Amino acid sequence: HMAPPDIPPPSQWKIALAAGLAATLVSFLLFQQPLLSFACFLTTTIVAARDPIDEKSILVDGEDDVAGPLARLIGRATLQSIEGSTPKVRAITRAAVTGNAEIDSLRGRIRELERENTSLSLWVERRRYVDEHVGRFKLDQLKASARKEGLTVGGTKVQVMMRLAEAGCLEDLD
């Protein structure tokens, strides 16, 4: 089988925008302040977009600046999350678009199963009647009734009685 084509890594700006969007979402969910969320977006996007090689420490004591790498890490994680959820989103969208058709199909299937259930319940009811009354009839008597109704006469006494019951003629023999 063929190897998947190499997918180029996301651009610096794509990572920066993803980090900014993630920071915006989190800040809005926490504080529900649109202006603060916008400021988080701008700050995180700018920090994540800086070139890692040219990054200078913005801290007063000269320690290494972790804001840029952290923002880029968040951006990459956000992009991976989006790419991983894309098939699920497509499936949900397809279900939402074809939902009514799917529901109508399932309703039709339910009606079909209800008819089948009714038919089987009727068969069970007939079979119980035949099993309870099989001793009351002679095979010759049942075959004569089946011939008279134009039904198949071959088979066991129970089979002939079931054919007569299905045709609605068994009650006439009582």
mmCIF file of C-alpha atoms in Angstrom:
data_model
loop_
_atom_site.group_PDB
_atom_site.id
_atom_site.type_symbol
_atom_site.label_atom_id
_atom_site.label_comp_id
_atom_site.label_asym_id
_atom_site.label_seq_id
_atom_site.Cartn_x
_atom_site.Cartn_y
_atom_site.Cartn_z
ATOM 1 C CA HIS A 1 0.000 0.000 0.000
ATOM 2 C CA MET A 2 1.085 3.565 -0.596
ATOM 3 C CA ALA A 3 2.469 5.759 2.162
ATOM 4 C CA PRO A 4 0.376 8.838 2.914
ATOM 5 C CA PRO A 5 1.686 12.011 1.317
ATOM 6 C CA ASP A 6 3.822 14.189 3.544
ATOM 7 C CA ILE A 7 1.724 16.878 5.111
ATOM 8 C CA PRO A 8 3.609 20.124 5.538
ATOM 9 C CA PRO A 9 3.769 21.472 9.083
ATOM 10 C CA PRO A 10 1.383 24.306 9.875
ATOM 11 C CA SER A 11 2.666 27.783 9.215
ATOM 12 C CA GLN A 12 3.877 30.057 11.996
ATOM 13 C CA TRP A 13 0.798 32.283 11.553
ATOM 14 C CA LYS A 14 -1.619 29.365 11.549
ATOM 15 C CA ILE A 15 -0.148 28.193 14.861
ATOM 16 C CA ALA A 16 -0.280 31.769 16.211
ATOM 17 C CA LEU A 17 -3.925 32.227 15.186
ATOM 18 C CA ALA A 18 -4.897 28.858 16.696
ATOM 19 C CA ALA A 19 -3.188 29.848 19.965
ATOM 20 C CA GLY A 20 -4.976 33.208 19.894
ATOM 21 C CA LEU A 21 -8.345 31.559 19.299
ATOM 22 C CA ALA A 22 -7.772 29.075 22.111
ATOM 23 C CA ALA A 23 -6.796 31.870 24.517
ATOM 24 C CA THR A 24 -9.827 33.905 23.423
ATOM 25 C CA LEU A 25 -12.204 31.022 24.007
ATOM 26 C CA VAL A 26 -10.796 30.249 27.438
ATOM 27 C CA SER A 27 -10.775 33.898 28.535
ATOM 28 C CA PHE A 28 -14.334 34.465 27.300
ATOM 29 C CA LEU A 29 -15.604 31.329 29.051
ATOM 30 C CA LEU A 30 -13.903 32.390 32.274
ATOM 31 C CA PHE A 31 -14.599 36.134 32.322
ATOM 32 C CA GLN A 32 -17.300 36.713 29.675
ATOM 33 C CA GLN A 33 -15.719 40.021 28.738
ATOM 34 C CA PRO A 34 -15.429 40.496 24.941
ATOM 35 C CA LEU A 35 -12.799 43.262 25.176
ATOM 36 C CA LEU A 36 -10.625 41.220 27.523
ATOM 37 C CA SER A 37 -11.009 38.216 25.224
ATOM 38 C CA PHE A 38 -9.981 40.321 22.220
ATOM 39 C CA ALA A 39 -6.926 41.565 24.118
ATOM 40 C CA CYS A 40 -6.030 37.940 24.941
ATOM 41 C CA PHE A 41 -6.385 37.074 21.261
ATOM 42 C CA LEU A 42 -4.073 39.885 20.133
ATOM 43 C CA THR A 43 -1.481 39.302 22.827
ATOM 44 C CA THR A 44 -1.360 35.521 22.396
ATOM 45 C CA THR A 45 -1.284 35.739 18.599
ATOM 46 C CA ILE A 46 1.565 38.283 18.630
ATOM 47 C CA VAL A 47 3.571 36.324 21.223
ATOM 48 C CA ALA A 48 3.070 33.038 19.352
ATOM 49 C CA ALA A 49 3.962 34.622 15.990
ATOM 50 C CA ARG A 50 7.390 35.812 17.126
ATOM 51 C CA ASP A 51 10.333 34.055 15.587
ATOM 52 C CA PRO A 52 11.703 31.611 18.198
ATOM 53 C CA ILE A 53 15.303 32.356 17.180
ATOM 54 C CA ASP A 54 14.932 36.127 17.619
ATOM 55 C CA GLU A 55 12.979 35.875 20.875
ATOM 56 C CA LYS A 56 14.444 38.075 23.550
ATOM 57 C CA SER A 57 13.517 37.859 27.153
ATOM 58 C CA ILE A 58 10.814 40.311 28.073
ATOM 59 C CA LEU A 59 11.212 39.563 31.743
ATOM 60 C CA VAL A 60 13.132 42.069 33.840
ATOM 61 C CA ASP A 61 15.414 39.543 35.542
ATOM 62 C CA GLY A 62 16.695 38.102 32.234
ATOM 63 C CA GLU A 63 15.224 34.623 32.648
ATOM 64 C CA ASP A 64 14.239 32.731 29.503
ATOM 65 C CA ASP A 65 10.871 33.802 28.124
ATOM 66 C CA VAL A 66 8.440 30.887 28.097
ATOM 67 C CA ALA A 67 5.450 32.816 26.736
ATOM 68 C CA GLY A 68 6.323 32.280 23.050
ATOM 69 C CA PRO A 69 7.029 28.546 23.290
ATOM 70 C CA LEU A 70 3.963 28.038 25.492
ATOM 71 C CA ALA A 71 1.739 29.979 23.088
ATOM 72 C CA ARG A 72 3.061 27.953 20.123
ATOM 73 C CA LEU A 73 2.513 24.726 22.061
ATOM 74 C CA ILE A 74 -1.098 25.745 22.703
ATOM 75 C CA GLY A 75 -1.492 26.653 19.018
ATOM 76 C CA ARG A 76 -0.182 23.270 17.853
ATOM 77 C CA ALA A 77 -2.393 21.428 20.354
ATOM 78 C CA THR A 78 -5.408 23.434 19.178
ATOM 79 C CA LEU A 79 -4.675 22.573 15.532
ATOM 80 C CA GLN A 80 -4.293 18.870 16.384
ATOM 81 C CA SER A 81 -7.583 18.959 18.269
ATOM 82 C CA ILE A 82 -9.342 20.605 15.323
ATOM 83 C CA GLU A 83 -7.884 18.108 12.840
ATOM 84 C CA GLY A 84 -8.812 15.190 15.105
ATOM 85 C CA SER A 85 -12.386 16.335 15.535
ATOM 86 C CA THR A 86 -13.026 17.103 11.857
ATOM 87 C CA PRO A 87 -14.388 13.583 11.026
ATOM 88 C CA LYS A 88 -16.705 13.749 14.044
ATOM 89 C CA VAL A 89 -17.949 17.188 13.039
ATOM 90 C CA ARG A 90 -18.601 15.911 9.509
ATOM 91 C CA ALA A 91 -20.569 12.957 10.894
ATOM 92 C CA ILE A 92 -22.634 15.237 13.139
ATOM 93 C CA THR A 93 -23.274 17.617 10.238
ATOM 94 C CA ARG A 94 -24.347 14.733 7.987
ATOM 95 C CA ALA A 95 -26.713 13.482 10.689
ATOM 96 C CA ALA A 96 -28.151 16.974 11.117
ATOM 97 C CA VAL A 97 -28.652 17.410 7.365
ATOM 98 C CA THR A 98 -30.121 13.958 6.715
ATOM 99 C CA GLY A 99 -31.775 13.723 10.124
ATOM 100 C CA ASN A 100 -35.363 13.899 8.864
ATOM 101 C CA ALA A 101 -34.731 11.353 6.130
ATOM 102 C CA GLU A 102 -33.084 9.039 8.651
ATOM 103 C CA ILE A 103 -35.942 9.507 11.115
ATOM 104 C CA ASP A 104 -38.534 8.853 8.387
ATOM 105 C CA SER A 105 -36.657 5.707 7.390
ATOM 106 C CA LEU A 106 -36.591 4.503 10.999
ATOM 107 C CA ARG A 107 -40.310 5.241 11.403
ATOM 108 C CA GLY A 108 -41.027 3.172 8.292
ATOM 109 C CA ARG A 109 -38.939 0.337 9.694
ATOM 110 C CA ILE A 110 -40.867 0.540 12.989
ATOM 111 C CA ARG A 111 -44.198 0.294 11.135
ATOM 112 C CA GLU A 112 -42.863 -2.706 9.206
ATOM 113 C CA LEU A 113 -41.761 -4.418 12.436
ATOM 114 C CA GLU A 114 -45.111 -3.678 14.089
ATOM 115 C CA ARG A 115 -46.943 -5.337 11.155
ATOM 116 C CA GLU A 116 -44.601 -8.326 11.396
ATOM 117 C CA ASN A 117 -45.174 -8.515 15.149
ATOM 118 C CA THR A 118 -48.961 -8.436 14.659
ATOM 119 C CA SER A 119 -48.695 -11.189 12.064
ATOM 120 C CA LEU A 120 -46.530 -13.342 14.331
ATOM 121 C CA SER A 121 -48.853 -12.778 17.297
ATOM 122 C CA LEU A 122 -51.781 -13.947 15.179
ATOM 123 C CA TRP A 123 -49.799 -17.030 14.094
ATOM 124 C CA VAL A 124 -49.003 -17.850 17.756
ATOM 125 C CA GLU A 125 -52.669 -17.436 18.674
ATOM 126 C CA ARG A 126 -53.726 -19.788 15.856
ATOM 127 C CA ARG A 127 -51.030 -22.284 16.783
ATOM 128 C CA ARG A 128 -52.180 -22.351 20.424
ATOM 129 C CA TYR A 129 -55.771 -22.923 19.282
ATOM 130 C CA VAL A 130 -54.653 -25.744 16.968
ATOM 131 C CA ASP A 131 -52.519 -27.348 19.700
ATOM 132 C CA GLU A 132 -55.449 -27.200 22.159
ATOM 133 C CA HIS A 133 -57.995 -28.592 19.688
ATOM 134 C CA VAL A 134 -55.993 -31.019 17.554
ATOM 135 C CA GLY A 135 -57.511 -34.042 19.299
ATOM 136 C CA ARG A 136 -61.074 -33.025 18.401
ATOM 137 C CA PHE A 137 -60.632 -33.643 14.671
ATOM 138 C CA LYS A 138 -59.792 -36.581 12.472
ATOM 139 C CA LEU A 139 -57.229 -36.100 9.682
ATOM 140 C CA ASP A 140 -59.753 -37.221 7.007
ATOM 141 C CA GLN A 141 -62.252 -34.622 8.228
ATOM 142 C CA LEU A 142 -59.583 -31.877 8.083
ATOM 143 C CA LYS A 143 -58.412 -32.907 4.598
ATOM 144 C CA ALA A 144 -61.997 -32.886 3.294
ATOM 145 C CA SER A 145 -62.459 -29.323 4.628
ATOM 146 C CA ALA A 146 -59.129 -28.259 3.092
ATOM 147 C CA ARG A 147 -60.144 -29.709 -0.311
ATOM 148 C CA LYS A 148 -63.507 -27.952 -0.102
ATOM 149 C CA GLU A 149 -61.659 -24.610 0.566
ATOM 150 C CA GLY A 150 -59.100 -25.222 -2.198
ATOM 151 C CA LEU A 151 -56.192 -25.570 0.244
ATOM 152 C CA THR A 152 -53.275 -27.984 0.153
ATOM 153 C CA VAL A 153 -54.294 -31.239 1.845
ATOM 154 C CA GLY A 154 -50.867 -32.839 2.367
ATOM 155 C CA GLY A 155 -48.982 -32.794 5.656
ATOM 156 C CA THR A 156 -49.624 -33.556 9.272
ATOM 157 C CA LYS A 157 -52.891 -32.946 11.088
ATOM 158 C CA VAL A 158 -51.399 -29.804 12.695
ATOM 159 C CA GLN A 159 -50.211 -28.459 9.304
ATOM 160 C CA VAL A 160 -53.635 -28.962 7.722
ATOM 161 C CA MET A 161 -55.322 -27.366 10.757
ATOM 162 C CA MET A 162 -52.963 -24.358 10.538
ATOM 163 C CA ARG A 163 -53.847 -23.889 6.840
ATOM 164 C CA LEU A 164 -57.541 -24.017 7.714
ATOM 165 C CA ALA A 165 -57.005 -21.565 10.604
ATOM 166 C CA GLU A 166 -55.103 -19.143 8.338
ATOM 167 C CA ALA A 167 -57.953 -19.324 5.814
ATOM 168 C CA GLY A 168 -60.461 -18.654 8.612
ATOM 169 C CA CYS A 169 -62.252 -21.983 8.080
ATOM 170 C CA LEU A 170 -61.337 -23.866 11.240
ATOM 171 C CA GLU A 171 -64.154 -22.329 13.268
ATOM 172 C CA ASP A 172 -66.676 -23.770 10.767
ATOM 173 C CA LEU A 173 -65.680 -27.306 11.789
ATOM 174 C CA ASP A 174 -66.652 -26.838 15.465
#
